[in-house]
């Protein structure tokens, strides 16, 4: 009897040890540890129609390195994503951006920006987005967000055609989560931002103050934007919009600009300068126009479309679009005709079968011009054998 009891005790001990080893092995690559406690109020003020769930975690950043090939993201209980590295980017400071995709999904993008024991990241899939945001010290929040069409009339990430418009779309996506009004793309702010990004790259520096001593507020004024408040975010080293926005969300000051209730307008500038130190330079300029004290409803603009004899343009009538909206016009010649030219606001853009108005910020016109096709007749030769 004593011998049987001893064998049973040894068997139980071995079983527990095996289970412990198995448990440790299954979690050794996971980087999140769940935390108890209430989520801070500022993180709970979200649009519950698109935010599916949130939880607090502690991040084991010692399990993430710039050259690591795979990272296991245990986002929620029973829900893991194995991220496979594509490349890593070293940016300003001591941080890096780990960029890859989910092994489980062909259409996905994983971006993890790590700096100073903090992480900001996103796992973007067609139907859902997972966000990782720093809360305090090593405490982070994981959020699952339903992919939304975005604020009515505003460019979505799927429709964005340039790095700058992608950044604006991601920023407005972030603002929508926090129930904030969308920012309107402003041409003057965009000009100021682009000029500063180019200048930083060409002059090989990184600062809000230009080498000639010009502050960002003066640059915005010089671009023609008359403001009563303005702000600026800059970044360098990141090659993708997703990475640079995650980097900005890692910093409390940059995050405050992106989620400000004060700003109404935004302009984004990106420059790639191959011979510079960081190569990729980004500037976000924010503002609210002079004599504007509350961000107004989204304005409407009109686009007048016309087609000459010999073809059609679609849409063909004068239409109204919301500020920031994008719309494409398709041009089709009739039989025996060709597209001779397309005029946008009276300026030739050449013969083309479509034209995209992106981030509309003023009234526009488009006119399609057609001409008859010319034929060359080649005499028909009859050969006899």
mmCIF file with all atom_site columns, N, CA, C and O in Angstrom, residues 2 9 23 27 57 95 110 144 163 234 244 252-253 255 258 327 334 367:
data_model
loop_
_atom_site.group_PDB
_atom_site.id
_atom_site.type_symbol
_atom_site.label_atom_id
_atom_site.label_alt_id
_atom_site.label_comp_id
_atom_site.label_asym_id
_atom_site.label_entity_id
_atom_site.label_seq_id
_atom_site.pdbx_PDB_ins_code
_atom_site.Cartn_x
_atom_site.Cartn_y
_atom_site.Cartn_z
_atom_site.occupancy
_atom_site.B_iso_or_equiv
_atom_site.pdbx_formal_charge
_atom_site.auth_seq_id
_atom_site.auth_comp_id
_atom_site.auth_asym_id
_atom_site.auth_atom_id
_atom_site.pdbx_PDB_model_num
ATOM 1  N N  . UNK A 1 2   ? 1.886   1.276  0.871   1.00 0.00 ? 2   UNK A N  1
ATOM 2  C CA . UNK A 1 2   ? 2.794   2.416  0.961   1.00 0.00 ? 2   UNK A CA 1
ATOM 3  C C  . UNK A 1 2   ? 3.554   2.615  -0.345  1.00 0.00 ? 2   UNK A C  1
ATOM 4  O O  . UNK A 1 2   ? 3.761   3.735  -0.804  1.00 0.00 ? 2   UNK A O  1
ATOM 5  N N  . UNK A 1 9   ? 2.315   9.453  -5.806  1.00 0.00 ? 9   UNK A N  1
ATOM 6  C CA . UNK A 1 9   ? 2.834   10.795 -5.512  1.00 0.00 ? 9   UNK A CA 1
ATOM 7  C C  . UNK A 1 9   ? 3.867   11.222 -6.538  1.00 0.00 ? 9   UNK A C  1
ATOM 8  O O  . UNK A 1 9   ? 3.872   12.357 -7.013  1.00 0.00 ? 9   UNK A O  1
ATOM 9  N N  . UNK A 1 23  ? 3.335   24.563 -20.232 1.00 0.00 ? 23  UNK A N  1
ATOM 10 C CA . UNK A 1 23  ? 2.758   25.908 -20.153 1.00 0.00 ? 23  UNK A CA 1
ATOM 11 C C  . UNK A 1 23  ? 3.809   26.967 -20.417 1.00 0.00 ? 23  UNK A C  1
ATOM 12 O O  . UNK A 1 23  ? 3.604   27.905 -21.181 1.00 0.00 ? 23  UNK A O  1
ATOM 13 N N  . UNK A 1 27  ? 4.231   29.789 -23.728 1.00 0.00 ? 27  UNK A N  1
ATOM 14 C CA . UNK A 1 27  ? 4.126   31.221 -23.497 1.00 0.00 ? 27  UNK A CA 1
ATOM 15 C C  . UNK A 1 27  ? 5.465   31.944 -23.597 1.00 0.00 ? 27  UNK A C  1
ATOM 16 O O  . UNK A 1 27  ? 5.516   33.150 -23.382 1.00 0.00 ? 27  UNK A O  1
ATOM 17 N N  . UNK A 1 57  ? -2.499  45.298 -20.494 1.00 0.00 ? 57  UNK A N  1
ATOM 18 C CA . UNK A 1 57  ? -1.475  44.258 -20.466 1.00 0.00 ? 57  UNK A CA 1
ATOM 19 C C  . UNK A 1 57  ? -0.146  44.892 -20.057 1.00 0.00 ? 57  UNK A C  1
ATOM 20 O O  . UNK A 1 57  ? 0.027   46.102 -20.116 1.00 0.00 ? 57  UNK A O  1
ATOM 21 N N  . UNK A 1 95  ? 14.862  54.108 -30.744 1.00 0.00 ? 95  UNK A N  1
ATOM 22 C CA . UNK A 1 95  ? 13.791  53.189 -31.088 1.00 0.00 ? 95  UNK A CA 1
ATOM 23 C C  . UNK A 1 95  ? 13.942  52.553 -32.451 1.00 0.00 ? 95  UNK A C  1
ATOM 24 O O  . UNK A 1 95  ? 14.862  52.853 -33.207 1.00 0.00 ? 95  UNK A O  1
ATOM 25 N N  . UNK A 1 110 ? 1.562   44.281 -39.974 1.00 0.00 ? 110 UNK A N  1
ATOM 26 C CA . UNK A 1 110 ? 1.900   44.399 -38.551 1.00 0.00 ? 110 UNK A CA 1
ATOM 27 C C  . UNK A 1 110 ? 3.015   45.431 -38.421 1.00 0.00 ? 110 UNK A C  1
ATOM 28 O O  . UNK A 1 110 ? 4.062   45.306 -39.064 1.00 0.00 ? 110 UNK A O  1
ATOM 29 N N  . UNK A 1 144 ? -9.306  46.255 -29.946 1.00 0.00 ? 144 UNK A N  1
ATOM 30 C CA . UNK A 1 144 ? -9.765  45.713 -31.225 1.00 0.00 ? 144 UNK A CA 1
ATOM 31 C C  . UNK A 1 144 ? -10.819 46.647 -31.790 1.00 0.00 ? 144 UNK A C  1
ATOM 32 O O  . UNK A 1 144 ? -11.785 46.997 -31.109 1.00 0.00 ? 144 UNK A O  1
ATOM 33 N N  . UNK A 1 163 ? 1.374   58.805 -49.770 1.00 0.00 ? 163 UNK A N  1
ATOM 34 C CA . UNK A 1 163 ? 1.734   58.644 -48.356 1.00 0.00 ? 163 UNK A CA 1
ATOM 35 C C  . UNK A 1 163 ? 1.103   59.710 -47.467 1.00 0.00 ? 163 UNK A C  1
ATOM 36 O O  . UNK A 1 163 ? 0.676   59.428 -46.346 1.00 0.00 ? 163 UNK A O  1
ATOM 37 N N  . UNK A 1 234 ? 6.833   66.182 -36.226 1.00 0.00 ? 234 UNK A N  1
ATOM 38 C CA . UNK A 1 234 ? 7.816   65.772 -37.225 1.00 0.00 ? 234 UNK A CA 1
ATOM 39 C C  . UNK A 1 234 ? 8.348   64.390 -36.845 1.00 0.00 ? 234 UNK A C  1
ATOM 40 O O  . UNK A 1 234 ? 8.270   63.968 -35.689 1.00 0.00 ? 234 UNK A O  1
ATOM 41 N N  . UNK A 1 244 ? 4.908   55.692 -39.139 1.00 0.00 ? 244 UNK A N  1
ATOM 42 C CA . UNK A 1 244 ? 5.129   57.033 -38.601 1.00 0.00 ? 244 UNK A CA 1
ATOM 43 C C  . UNK A 1 244 ? 3.984   57.449 -37.678 1.00 0.00 ? 244 UNK A C  1
ATOM 44 O O  . UNK A 1 244 ? 4.210   58.090 -36.645 1.00 0.00 ? 244 UNK A O  1
ATOM 45 N N  . UNK A 1 252 ? 3.498   61.282 -25.939 1.00 0.00 ? 252 UNK A N  1
ATOM 46 C CA . UNK A 1 252 ? 2.332   61.991 -25.391 1.00 0.00 ? 252 UNK A CA 1
ATOM 47 C C  . UNK A 1 252 ? 2.108   63.326 -26.088 1.00 0.00 ? 252 UNK A C  1
ATOM 48 O O  . UNK A 1 252 ? 0.959   63.717 -26.349 1.00 0.00 ? 252 UNK A O  1
ATOM 49 N N  . UNK A 1 253 ? 3.192   64.057 -26.405 1.00 0.00 ? 253 UNK A N  1
ATOM 50 C CA . UNK A 1 253 ? 3.034   65.353 -27.060 1.00 0.00 ? 253 UNK A CA 1
ATOM 51 C C  . UNK A 1 253 ? 2.511   65.229 -28.481 1.00 0.00 ? 253 UNK A C  1
ATOM 52 O O  . UNK A 1 253 ? 1.600   65.977 -28.887 1.00 0.00 ? 253 UNK A O  1
ATOM 53 N N  . UNK A 1 255 ? 0.865   62.663 -29.683 1.00 0.00 ? 255 UNK A N  1
ATOM 54 C CA . UNK A 1 255 ? -0.485  62.109 -29.578 1.00 0.00 ? 255 UNK A CA 1
ATOM 55 C C  . UNK A 1 255 ? -1.492  63.214 -29.243 1.00 0.00 ? 255 UNK A C  1
ATOM 56 O O  . UNK A 1 255 ? -2.614  63.228 -29.764 1.00 0.00 ? 255 UNK A O  1
ATOM 57 N N  . UNK A 1 258 ? -2.432  65.013 -32.429 1.00 0.00 ? 258 UNK A N  1
ATOM 58 C CA . UNK A 1 258 ? -3.280  64.194 -33.300 1.00 0.00 ? 258 UNK A CA 1
ATOM 59 C C  . UNK A 1 258 ? -4.710  64.124 -32.761 1.00 0.00 ? 258 UNK A C  1
ATOM 60 O O  . UNK A 1 258 ? -5.672  64.136 -33.531 1.00 0.00 ? 258 UNK A O  1
ATOM 61 N N  . UNK A 1 327 ? -13.139 61.783 -55.752 1.00 0.00 ? 327 UNK A N  1
ATOM 62 C CA . UNK A 1 327 ? -14.074 61.280 -56.747 1.00 0.00 ? 327 UNK A CA 1
ATOM 63 C C  . UNK A 1 327 ? -13.371 61.165 -58.095 1.00 0.00 ? 327 UNK A C  1
ATOM 64 O O  . UNK A 1 327 ? -12.562 62.016 -58.467 1.00 0.00 ? 327 UNK A O  1
ATOM 65 N N  . UNK A 1 334 ? -16.862 58.284 -78.275 1.00 0.00 ? 334 UNK A N  1
ATOM 66 C CA . UNK A 1 334 ? -17.793 57.560 -79.144 1.00 0.00 ? 334 UNK A CA 1
ATOM 67 C C  . UNK A 1 334 ? -17.019 56.829 -80.231 1.00 0.00 ? 334 UNK A C  1
ATOM 68 O O  . UNK A 1 334 ? -15.814 57.077 -80.442 1.00 0.00 ? 334 UNK A O  1
ATOM 69 N N  . UNK A 1 367 ? -13.358 69.175 -68.095 1.00 0.00 ? 367 UNK A N  1
ATOM 70 C CA . UNK A 1 367 ? -13.957 69.148 -69.438 1.00 0.00 ? 367 UNK A CA 1
ATOM 71 C C  . UNK A 1 367 ? -13.184 68.161 -70.309 1.00 0.00 ? 367 UNK A C  1
ATOM 72 O O  . UNK A 1 367 ? -11.948 68.167 -70.338 1.00 0.00 ? 367 UNK A O  1
#
